[in-house]
XYZ file of C-alpha atoms in Angstrom:
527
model
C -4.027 2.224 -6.677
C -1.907 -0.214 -4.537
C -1.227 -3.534 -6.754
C 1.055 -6.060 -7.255
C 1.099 -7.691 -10.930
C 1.053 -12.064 -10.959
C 3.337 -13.383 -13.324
C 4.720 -16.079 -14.085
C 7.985 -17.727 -16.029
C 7.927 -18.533 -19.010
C 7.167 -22.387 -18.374
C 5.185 -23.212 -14.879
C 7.757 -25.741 -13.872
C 7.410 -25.941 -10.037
C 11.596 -24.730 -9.705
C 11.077 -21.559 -11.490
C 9.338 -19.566 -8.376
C 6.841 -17.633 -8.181
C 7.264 -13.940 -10.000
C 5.147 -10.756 -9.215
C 5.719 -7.671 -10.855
C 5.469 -3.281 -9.565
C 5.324 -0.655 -11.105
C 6.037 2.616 -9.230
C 5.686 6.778 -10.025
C 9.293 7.866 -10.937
C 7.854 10.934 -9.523
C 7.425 9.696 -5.749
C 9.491 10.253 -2.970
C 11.262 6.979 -1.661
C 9.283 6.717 1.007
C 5.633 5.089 0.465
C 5.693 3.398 -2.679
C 2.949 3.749 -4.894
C 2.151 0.414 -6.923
C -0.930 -0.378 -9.474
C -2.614 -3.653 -10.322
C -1.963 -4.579 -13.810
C -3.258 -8.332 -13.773
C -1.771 -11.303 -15.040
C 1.087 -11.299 -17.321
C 1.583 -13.806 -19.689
C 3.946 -12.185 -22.720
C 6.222 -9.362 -22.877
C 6.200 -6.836 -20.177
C 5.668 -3.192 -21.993
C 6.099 -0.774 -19.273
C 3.746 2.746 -19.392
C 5.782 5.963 -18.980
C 6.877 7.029 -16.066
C 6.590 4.183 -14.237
C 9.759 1.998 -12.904
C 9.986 -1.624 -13.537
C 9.976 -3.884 -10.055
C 10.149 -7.704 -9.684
C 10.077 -10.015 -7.040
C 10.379 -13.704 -6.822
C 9.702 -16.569 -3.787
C 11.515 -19.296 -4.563
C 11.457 -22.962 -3.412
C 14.154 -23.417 -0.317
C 15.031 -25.966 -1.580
C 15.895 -27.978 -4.924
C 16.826 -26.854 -7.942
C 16.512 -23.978 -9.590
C 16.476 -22.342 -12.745
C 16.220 -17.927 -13.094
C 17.541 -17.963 -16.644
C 14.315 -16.569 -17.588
C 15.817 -13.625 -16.147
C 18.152 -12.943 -18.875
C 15.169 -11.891 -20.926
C 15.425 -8.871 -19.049
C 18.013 -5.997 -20.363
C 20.487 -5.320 -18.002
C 18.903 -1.927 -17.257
C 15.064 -2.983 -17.667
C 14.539 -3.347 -13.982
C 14.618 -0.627 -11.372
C 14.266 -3.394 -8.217
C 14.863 -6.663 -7.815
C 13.792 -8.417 -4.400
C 14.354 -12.137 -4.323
C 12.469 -14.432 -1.253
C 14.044 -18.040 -0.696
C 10.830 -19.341 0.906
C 12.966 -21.135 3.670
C 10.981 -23.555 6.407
C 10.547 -21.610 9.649
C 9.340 -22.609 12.900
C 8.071 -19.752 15.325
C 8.327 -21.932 18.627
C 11.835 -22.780 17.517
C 14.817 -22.406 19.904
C 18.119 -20.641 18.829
C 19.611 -23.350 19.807
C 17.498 -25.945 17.362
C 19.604 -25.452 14.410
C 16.715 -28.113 12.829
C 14.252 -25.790 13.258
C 15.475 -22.740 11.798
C 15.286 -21.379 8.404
C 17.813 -22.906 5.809
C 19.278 -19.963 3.942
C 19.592 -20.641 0.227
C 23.448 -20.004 -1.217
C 23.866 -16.621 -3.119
C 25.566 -18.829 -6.039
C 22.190 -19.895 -7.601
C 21.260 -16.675 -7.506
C 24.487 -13.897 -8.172
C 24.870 -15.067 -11.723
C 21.458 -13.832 -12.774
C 21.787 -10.443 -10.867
C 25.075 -9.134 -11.939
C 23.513 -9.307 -15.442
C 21.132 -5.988 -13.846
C 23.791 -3.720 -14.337
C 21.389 -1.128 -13.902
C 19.316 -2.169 -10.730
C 19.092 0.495 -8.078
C 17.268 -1.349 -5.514
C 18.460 -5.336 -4.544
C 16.583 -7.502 -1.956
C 17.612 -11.002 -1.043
C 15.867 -12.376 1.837
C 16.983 -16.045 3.123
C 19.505 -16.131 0.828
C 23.362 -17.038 2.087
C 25.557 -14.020 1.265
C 29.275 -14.323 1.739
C 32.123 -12.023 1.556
C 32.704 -12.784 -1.817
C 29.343 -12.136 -2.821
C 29.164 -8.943 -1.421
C 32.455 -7.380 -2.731
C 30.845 -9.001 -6.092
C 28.081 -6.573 -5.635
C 30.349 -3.412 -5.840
C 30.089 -4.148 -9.654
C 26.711 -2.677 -9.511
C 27.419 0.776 -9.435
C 23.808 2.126 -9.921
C 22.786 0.818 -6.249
C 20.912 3.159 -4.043
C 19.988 0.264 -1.963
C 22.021 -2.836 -0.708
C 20.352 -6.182 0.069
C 22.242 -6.495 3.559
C 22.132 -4.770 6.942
C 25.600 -5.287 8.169
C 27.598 -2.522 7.108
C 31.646 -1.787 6.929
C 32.546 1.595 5.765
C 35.439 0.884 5.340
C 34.476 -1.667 2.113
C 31.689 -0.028 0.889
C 33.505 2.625 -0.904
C 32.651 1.102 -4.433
C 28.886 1.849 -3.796
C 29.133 5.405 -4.468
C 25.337 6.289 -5.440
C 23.795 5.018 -1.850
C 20.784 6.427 -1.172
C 19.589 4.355 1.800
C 21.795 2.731 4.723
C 19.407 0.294 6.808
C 21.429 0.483 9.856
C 24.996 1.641 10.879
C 25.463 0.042 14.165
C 28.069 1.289 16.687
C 29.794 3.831 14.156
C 32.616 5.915 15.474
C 33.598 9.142 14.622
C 35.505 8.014 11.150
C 32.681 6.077 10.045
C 30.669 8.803 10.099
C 33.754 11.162 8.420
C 33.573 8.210 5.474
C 29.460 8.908 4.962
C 31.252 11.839 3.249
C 31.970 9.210 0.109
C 28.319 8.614 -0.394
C 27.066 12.247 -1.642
C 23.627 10.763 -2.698
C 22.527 9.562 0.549
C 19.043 10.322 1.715
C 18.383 7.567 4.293
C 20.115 6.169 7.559
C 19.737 4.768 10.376
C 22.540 4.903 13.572
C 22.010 2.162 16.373
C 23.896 1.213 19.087
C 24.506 -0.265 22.215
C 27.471 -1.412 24.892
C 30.619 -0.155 22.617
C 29.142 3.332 22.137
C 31.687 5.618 21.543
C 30.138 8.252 19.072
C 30.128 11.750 19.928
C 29.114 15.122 18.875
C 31.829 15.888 16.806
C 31.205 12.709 14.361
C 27.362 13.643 14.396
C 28.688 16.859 13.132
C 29.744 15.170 9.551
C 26.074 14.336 9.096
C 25.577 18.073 8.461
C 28.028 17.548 5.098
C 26.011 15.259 3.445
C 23.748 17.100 1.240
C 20.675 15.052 0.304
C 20.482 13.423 3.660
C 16.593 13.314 4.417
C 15.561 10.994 7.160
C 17.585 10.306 9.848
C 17.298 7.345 12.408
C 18.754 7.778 16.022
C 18.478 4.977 18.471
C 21.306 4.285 21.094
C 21.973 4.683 24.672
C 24.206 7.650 24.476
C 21.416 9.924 22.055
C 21.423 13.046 24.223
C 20.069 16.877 24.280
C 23.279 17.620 23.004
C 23.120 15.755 19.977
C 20.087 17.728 18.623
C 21.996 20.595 18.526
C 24.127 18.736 16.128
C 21.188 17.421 14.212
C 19.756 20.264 13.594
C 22.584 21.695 11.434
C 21.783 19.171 8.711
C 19.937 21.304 6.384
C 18.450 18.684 4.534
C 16.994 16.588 7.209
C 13.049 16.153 6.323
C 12.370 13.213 9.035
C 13.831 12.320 12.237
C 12.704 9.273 14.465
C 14.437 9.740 18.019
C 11.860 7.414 19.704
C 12.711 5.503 22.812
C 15.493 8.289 23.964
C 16.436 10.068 26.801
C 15.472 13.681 25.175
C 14.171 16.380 27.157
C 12.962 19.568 26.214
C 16.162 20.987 26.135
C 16.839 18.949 23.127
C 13.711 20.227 21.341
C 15.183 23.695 21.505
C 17.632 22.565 19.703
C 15.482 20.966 17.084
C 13.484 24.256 16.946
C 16.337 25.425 14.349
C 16.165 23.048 12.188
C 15.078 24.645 8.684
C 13.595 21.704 6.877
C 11.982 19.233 9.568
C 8.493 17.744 8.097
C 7.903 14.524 10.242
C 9.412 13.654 13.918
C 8.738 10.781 15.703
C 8.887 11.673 19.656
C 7.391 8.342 21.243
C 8.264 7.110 24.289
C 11.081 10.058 25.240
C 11.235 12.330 28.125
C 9.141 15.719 26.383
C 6.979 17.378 27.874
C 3.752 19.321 26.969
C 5.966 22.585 27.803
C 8.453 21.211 25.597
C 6.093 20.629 22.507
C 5.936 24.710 22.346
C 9.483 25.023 20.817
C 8.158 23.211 18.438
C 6.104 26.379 17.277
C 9.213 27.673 15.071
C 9.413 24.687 12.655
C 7.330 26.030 9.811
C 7.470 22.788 7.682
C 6.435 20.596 10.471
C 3.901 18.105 9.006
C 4.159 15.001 10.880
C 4.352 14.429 14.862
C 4.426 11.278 16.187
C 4.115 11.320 20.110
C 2.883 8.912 22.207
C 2.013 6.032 19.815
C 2.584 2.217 21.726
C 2.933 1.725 25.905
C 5.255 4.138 27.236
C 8.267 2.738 28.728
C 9.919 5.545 29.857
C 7.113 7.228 32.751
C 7.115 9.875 35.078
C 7.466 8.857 38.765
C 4.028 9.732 39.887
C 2.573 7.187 36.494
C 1.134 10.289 35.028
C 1.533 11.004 30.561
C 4.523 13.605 30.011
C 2.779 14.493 26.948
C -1.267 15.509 27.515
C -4.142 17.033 25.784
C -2.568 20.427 27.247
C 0.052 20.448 24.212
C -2.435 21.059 21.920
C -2.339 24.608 23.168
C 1.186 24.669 21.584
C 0.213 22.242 19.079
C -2.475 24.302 17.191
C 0.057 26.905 16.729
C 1.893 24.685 13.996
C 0.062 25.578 11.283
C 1.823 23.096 8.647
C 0.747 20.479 10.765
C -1.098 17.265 9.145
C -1.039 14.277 11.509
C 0.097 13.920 15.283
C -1.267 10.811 17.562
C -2.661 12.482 20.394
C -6.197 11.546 21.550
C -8.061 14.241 21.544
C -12.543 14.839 22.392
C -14.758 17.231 21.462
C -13.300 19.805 24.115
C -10.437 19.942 22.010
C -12.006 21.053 18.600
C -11.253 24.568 19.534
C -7.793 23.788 19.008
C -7.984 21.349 16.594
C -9.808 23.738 14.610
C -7.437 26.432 13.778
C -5.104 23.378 12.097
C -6.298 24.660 8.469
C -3.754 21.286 6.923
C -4.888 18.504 9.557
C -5.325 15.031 7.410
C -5.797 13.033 10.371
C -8.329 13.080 13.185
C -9.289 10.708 15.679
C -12.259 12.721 17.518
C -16.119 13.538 17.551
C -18.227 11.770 19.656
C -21.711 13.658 19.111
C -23.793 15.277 15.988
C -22.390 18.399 16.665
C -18.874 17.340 17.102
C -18.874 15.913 13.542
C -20.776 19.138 12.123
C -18.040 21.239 13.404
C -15.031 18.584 11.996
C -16.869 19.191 8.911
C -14.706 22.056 8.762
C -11.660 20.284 8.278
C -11.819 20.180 4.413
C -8.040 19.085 4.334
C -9.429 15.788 6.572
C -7.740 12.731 4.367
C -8.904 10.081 7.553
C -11.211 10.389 9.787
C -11.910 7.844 12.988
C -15.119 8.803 14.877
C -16.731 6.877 17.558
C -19.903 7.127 20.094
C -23.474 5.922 20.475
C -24.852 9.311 20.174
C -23.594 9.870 16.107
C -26.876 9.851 14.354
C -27.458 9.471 10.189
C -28.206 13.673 10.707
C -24.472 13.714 12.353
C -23.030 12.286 9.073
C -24.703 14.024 6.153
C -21.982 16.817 7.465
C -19.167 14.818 6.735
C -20.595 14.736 2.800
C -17.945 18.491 2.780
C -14.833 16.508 3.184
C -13.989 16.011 -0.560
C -10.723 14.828 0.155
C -11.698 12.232 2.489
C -10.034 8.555 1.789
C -10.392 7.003 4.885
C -13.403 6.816 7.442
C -14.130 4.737 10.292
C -17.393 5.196 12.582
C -18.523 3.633 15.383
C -22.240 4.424 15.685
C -25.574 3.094 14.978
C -26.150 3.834 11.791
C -28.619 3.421 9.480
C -29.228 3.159 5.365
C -29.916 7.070 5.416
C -25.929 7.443 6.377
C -24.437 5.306 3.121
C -26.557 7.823 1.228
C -24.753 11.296 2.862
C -21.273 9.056 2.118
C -21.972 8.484 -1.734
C -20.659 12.454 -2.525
C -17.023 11.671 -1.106
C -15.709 10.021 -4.563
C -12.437 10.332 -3.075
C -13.094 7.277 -0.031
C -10.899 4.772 -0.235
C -11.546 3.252 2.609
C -14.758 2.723 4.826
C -15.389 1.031 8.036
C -18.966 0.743 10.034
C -19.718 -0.560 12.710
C -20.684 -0.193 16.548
C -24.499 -1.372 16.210
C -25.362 -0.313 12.800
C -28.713 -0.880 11.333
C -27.678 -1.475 7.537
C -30.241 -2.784 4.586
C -28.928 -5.210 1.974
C -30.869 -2.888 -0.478
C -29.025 0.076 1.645
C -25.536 -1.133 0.839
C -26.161 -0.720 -3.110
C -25.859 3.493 -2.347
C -22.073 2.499 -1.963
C -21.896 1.615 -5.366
C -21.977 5.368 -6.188
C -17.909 5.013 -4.391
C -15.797 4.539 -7.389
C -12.512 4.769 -5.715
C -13.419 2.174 -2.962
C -10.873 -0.012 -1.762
C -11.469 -1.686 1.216
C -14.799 -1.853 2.709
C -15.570 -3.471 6.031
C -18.678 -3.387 7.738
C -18.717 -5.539 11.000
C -22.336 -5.546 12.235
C -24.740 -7.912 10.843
C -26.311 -6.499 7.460
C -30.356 -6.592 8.081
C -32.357 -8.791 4.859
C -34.883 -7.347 3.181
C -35.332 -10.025 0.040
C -32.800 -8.100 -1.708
C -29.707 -10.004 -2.779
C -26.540 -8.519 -2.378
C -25.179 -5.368 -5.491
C -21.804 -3.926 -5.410
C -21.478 -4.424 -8.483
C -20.577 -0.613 -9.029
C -17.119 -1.473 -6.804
C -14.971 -2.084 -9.221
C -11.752 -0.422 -7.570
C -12.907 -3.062 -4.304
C -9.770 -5.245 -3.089
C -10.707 -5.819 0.844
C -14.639 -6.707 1.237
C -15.524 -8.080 4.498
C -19.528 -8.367 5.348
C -21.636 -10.416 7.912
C -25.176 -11.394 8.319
C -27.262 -13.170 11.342
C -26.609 -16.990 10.827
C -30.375 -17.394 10.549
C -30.429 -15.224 6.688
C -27.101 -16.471 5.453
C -25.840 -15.209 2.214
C -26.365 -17.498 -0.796
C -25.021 -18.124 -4.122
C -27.193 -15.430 -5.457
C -25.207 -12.695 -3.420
C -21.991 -13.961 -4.701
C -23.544 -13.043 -8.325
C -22.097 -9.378 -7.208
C -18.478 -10.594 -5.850
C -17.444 -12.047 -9.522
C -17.889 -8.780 -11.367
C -15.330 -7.202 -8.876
C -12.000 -8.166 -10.548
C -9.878 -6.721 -8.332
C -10.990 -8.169 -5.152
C -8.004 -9.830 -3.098
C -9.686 -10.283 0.511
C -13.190 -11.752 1.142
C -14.736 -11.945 4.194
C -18.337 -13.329 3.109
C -19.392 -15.991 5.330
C -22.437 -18.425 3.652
C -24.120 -20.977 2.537
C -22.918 -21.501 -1.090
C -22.765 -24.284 -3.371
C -19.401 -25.918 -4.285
C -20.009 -24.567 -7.538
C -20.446 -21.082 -6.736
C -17.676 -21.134 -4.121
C -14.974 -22.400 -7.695
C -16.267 -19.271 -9.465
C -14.912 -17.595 -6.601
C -12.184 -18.911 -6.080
C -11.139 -18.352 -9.845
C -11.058 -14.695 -9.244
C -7.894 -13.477 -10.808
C -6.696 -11.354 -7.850
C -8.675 -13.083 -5.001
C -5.659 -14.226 -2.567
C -8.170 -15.186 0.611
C -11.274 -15.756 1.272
C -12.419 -15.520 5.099
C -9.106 -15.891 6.132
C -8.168 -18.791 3.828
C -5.095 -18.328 1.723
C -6.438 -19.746 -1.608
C -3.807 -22.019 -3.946
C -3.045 -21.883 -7.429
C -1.603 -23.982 -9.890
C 0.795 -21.511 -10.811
C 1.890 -20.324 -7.371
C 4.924 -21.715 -6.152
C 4.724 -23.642 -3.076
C 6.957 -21.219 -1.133
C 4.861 -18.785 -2.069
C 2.677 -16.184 0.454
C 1.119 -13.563 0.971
């Protein structure tokens, strides 16, 4: 369940920030993390098995400032630290108007607290001044896997032996990437670069001797077919972004050999739909991202490279669980013999969505069109494993009923001329995994006052009605039994004493789009 926890220090004086605590699955990969609401802490921290300690703190910009609360903490209690100066920014700032821009807090109010954390692995500090000094300072914390700066010199950074994660690596030559070699832990990197290129094949090659090296990041002006043959000798290698590069299908070829790929991100490069069938060797493939954003790079005639005619190779791929390409009901013949597919974006009719039904390994679905009936959707009541559904359709109260057998939703969206009861919406409190629940077209009154009471998991909530049958303070007798709620949406006529009790939520951060205040939020503070 995604969470942060609300702390704060151990007096609310205004200088000591504003403190928020994670928790995350030792068990996870890097990638994703998974956090859990614990509510408001106000004594020690007791931390459940398993799980990895991680705080974060927005401070003031300016003032003083006083963290020695932090030496409560053990110097190995806390797996991640990120710290937040809240600094003054102006978007419609020049460069050039130094006045405007954000005043970065010095690292010496901060570095005395954090090299007590001998035993942080992760380290965020966001508009705060770090100098030389500070940074060779940093080498002291041997158990980083993740440093709290983007600019990186190899040729300093041998201290930080247990790297796991390198931002960005911009303009390396071939001995930087011969010095990678030092960092035997590292799973994540990212190579840019620009005028000053002078990287070639044979320092790609050294990426091939790092041996936990899972996700790789390519994006300069000299990335070439060539170089995939290169990449694909890193044995390791789970994820691979080469968006916005010159590769053609001869570089795929070369990608067809690599023995581990799970997720590549193709977007905006120079494949082709013929291309996409090399692809058909990579066993592991799981994620394909292809034409997500506007296209930069376009064929001379203004026609797609990449079309509904690579799902011929596509469907072929049978590890696959998620690729971006819009696809229709014509398609399902393909998209049908995809026996892991987690993602669809497709069905436009009854029968489209009886045959999707299919899809048991479905984790989101998005389905749109005016001719999706309630008879349509008591098919999608097979996909257990469903989390996330969005329909477009005029629907009725008969549809919330099919939905009430997917315990597993975590997320549902309506809309698209809906026809939904106030009485109707209480079916959803059979959902006891809901999240996020959003339905956009006006809800119809029938005397009954709003129930969703049986939400408790609900964090997101947004709901409208015509202006004529507003809600009242009797439907926000539902919203204060949901404890979790963050986000309202719930537009009304209340009285100023129903709207406090709102407002007094203990994880309600906005309510129709108005950050709400605290006494014990720092100013700096946001969401």
């Amino acid at each position: 369940m995604k969470a942060w926890l609300a702390v704060r220090s151990p007096d609310a004086s205004p200088d000591r920030g504003f403190a928020s605590v994670r928790l995350r699955r030792e068990s996870l990969p890097k990638v994703g993390d998974n956090t859990n609401v614990l509510g408001e802490l106000r004594g020690d921290i007791t931390v459940p098995p398993g799980k990895l300690l991680m705080l974060s703190i927005a401070l003031p910009a300016e003032g003083s400032l006083d963290l020695s609360w932090l030496s409560q903490f053990a110097p190995d209690d806390l797996h991640s630290l990120s710290i937040l100066s809240a600094a003054p920014y102006s978007p419609y700032a020049l460069p050039t108007d130094k006045s405007s821009q954000p005043k970065l807090r010095p690292a010496g109010d901060i570095m005395p607290y954090v090299m007590r954390l001998t035993g942080l692995r992760r380290l965020s500090l966001d508009g705060v001044d770090l100098t030389d000094k500070d940074r060779d300072q940093l080498a002291e914390l041997k158990n980083l896997e993740q440093l709290p700066f983007f600019s990186i010199d190899l040729t300093r950074m041998a201290p930080f032996r247990n790297l796991r994660t390198i931002h960005q690596l911009s303009n390396p030559t071939d001995e930087d990437l011969a010095r990678l070699v030092g960092f035997p832990l590292l799973e994540k990197l990212r190579i840019t670069g620009g005028l000053g290129w002078t990287l070639t094949d044979a320092g790609l090659a050294h990426l091939a001797k790092l041996p936990h090296l899972q996700s790789l990041s390519l994006q300069g002006e000299r990335i070439t077919d060539a170089c995939m043959a290169q990449v694909a000798r890193i044995s390791s290698l789970r994820f691979l972004d080469i968006s916005d590069q010159r590769i053609t299908d001869a570089g795929l070829a070369h990608l067809a050999k690599a023995p581990a790929l799970e997720g590549l991100n193709l977007n905006n490069t120079l494949v082709t739909d013929d291309g996409l069938a090399h692809l058909k060797s990579l066993r592991t493939l799981k994620v394909l991202n292809l034409v997500t954003g506007r296209p930069i790079v376009i064929r001379p005639d203004n026609r797609p490279r990449i079309t509904r005619r690579a799902l011929v190779h596509l469907s072929q791929i049978k590890s696959l669980e998620y690729f971006d390409l819009d696809t229709d009901e014509k398609d399902l013949d393909y998209l049908c013999k995809l026996p892991n597919l987690k993602s669809l974006r497709a069905g436009k009719s009854d029968a489209a969505l009886e045959r999707i039904s299919n899809l048991t390994s479905l984790e989101e679905l998005y389905t749109r069109g005016p001719d999706i009936t309630d008879a349509g959707v008591a098919h999608l009541a097979k996909l257990k494993n469903l989390r996330t559904l969005v329909i477009v359709a005029p629907l009725t109260d008969q549809s919330l009923g099919h939905l009430t057998s997917l315990s597993s939703l975590r997320s549902l969206k309506i809309m698209g001329g809906s026809r939904i009861s106030m009485s109707g919406l209480r079916q959803l409190s059979k959902l006891p995994n809901l999240i996020c629940l959003h339905i956009y077209d006006d809800l119809l009154p029938d005397g009954s006052a709003l129930d969703l009471s049986g939400l408790t998991a609900l964090e997101d909530l947004m709901l409208t009605t015509d202006p004529k049958t507003p809600f009242t303070d009797r439907d926000l007798a539902t919203i204060l039994k949901l404890k979790n709620l963050r986000r309202l949406d719930l537009t009304g006529e209340y009285t100023a004493e129903a709207k406090a009790r709102v407002t007094r939520l203990p994880s309600l951060v906005s309510w129709a789009g108005v950050l709400l205040t605290r006494p014990e939020w720092n100013r700096g503070f946001t969401e």
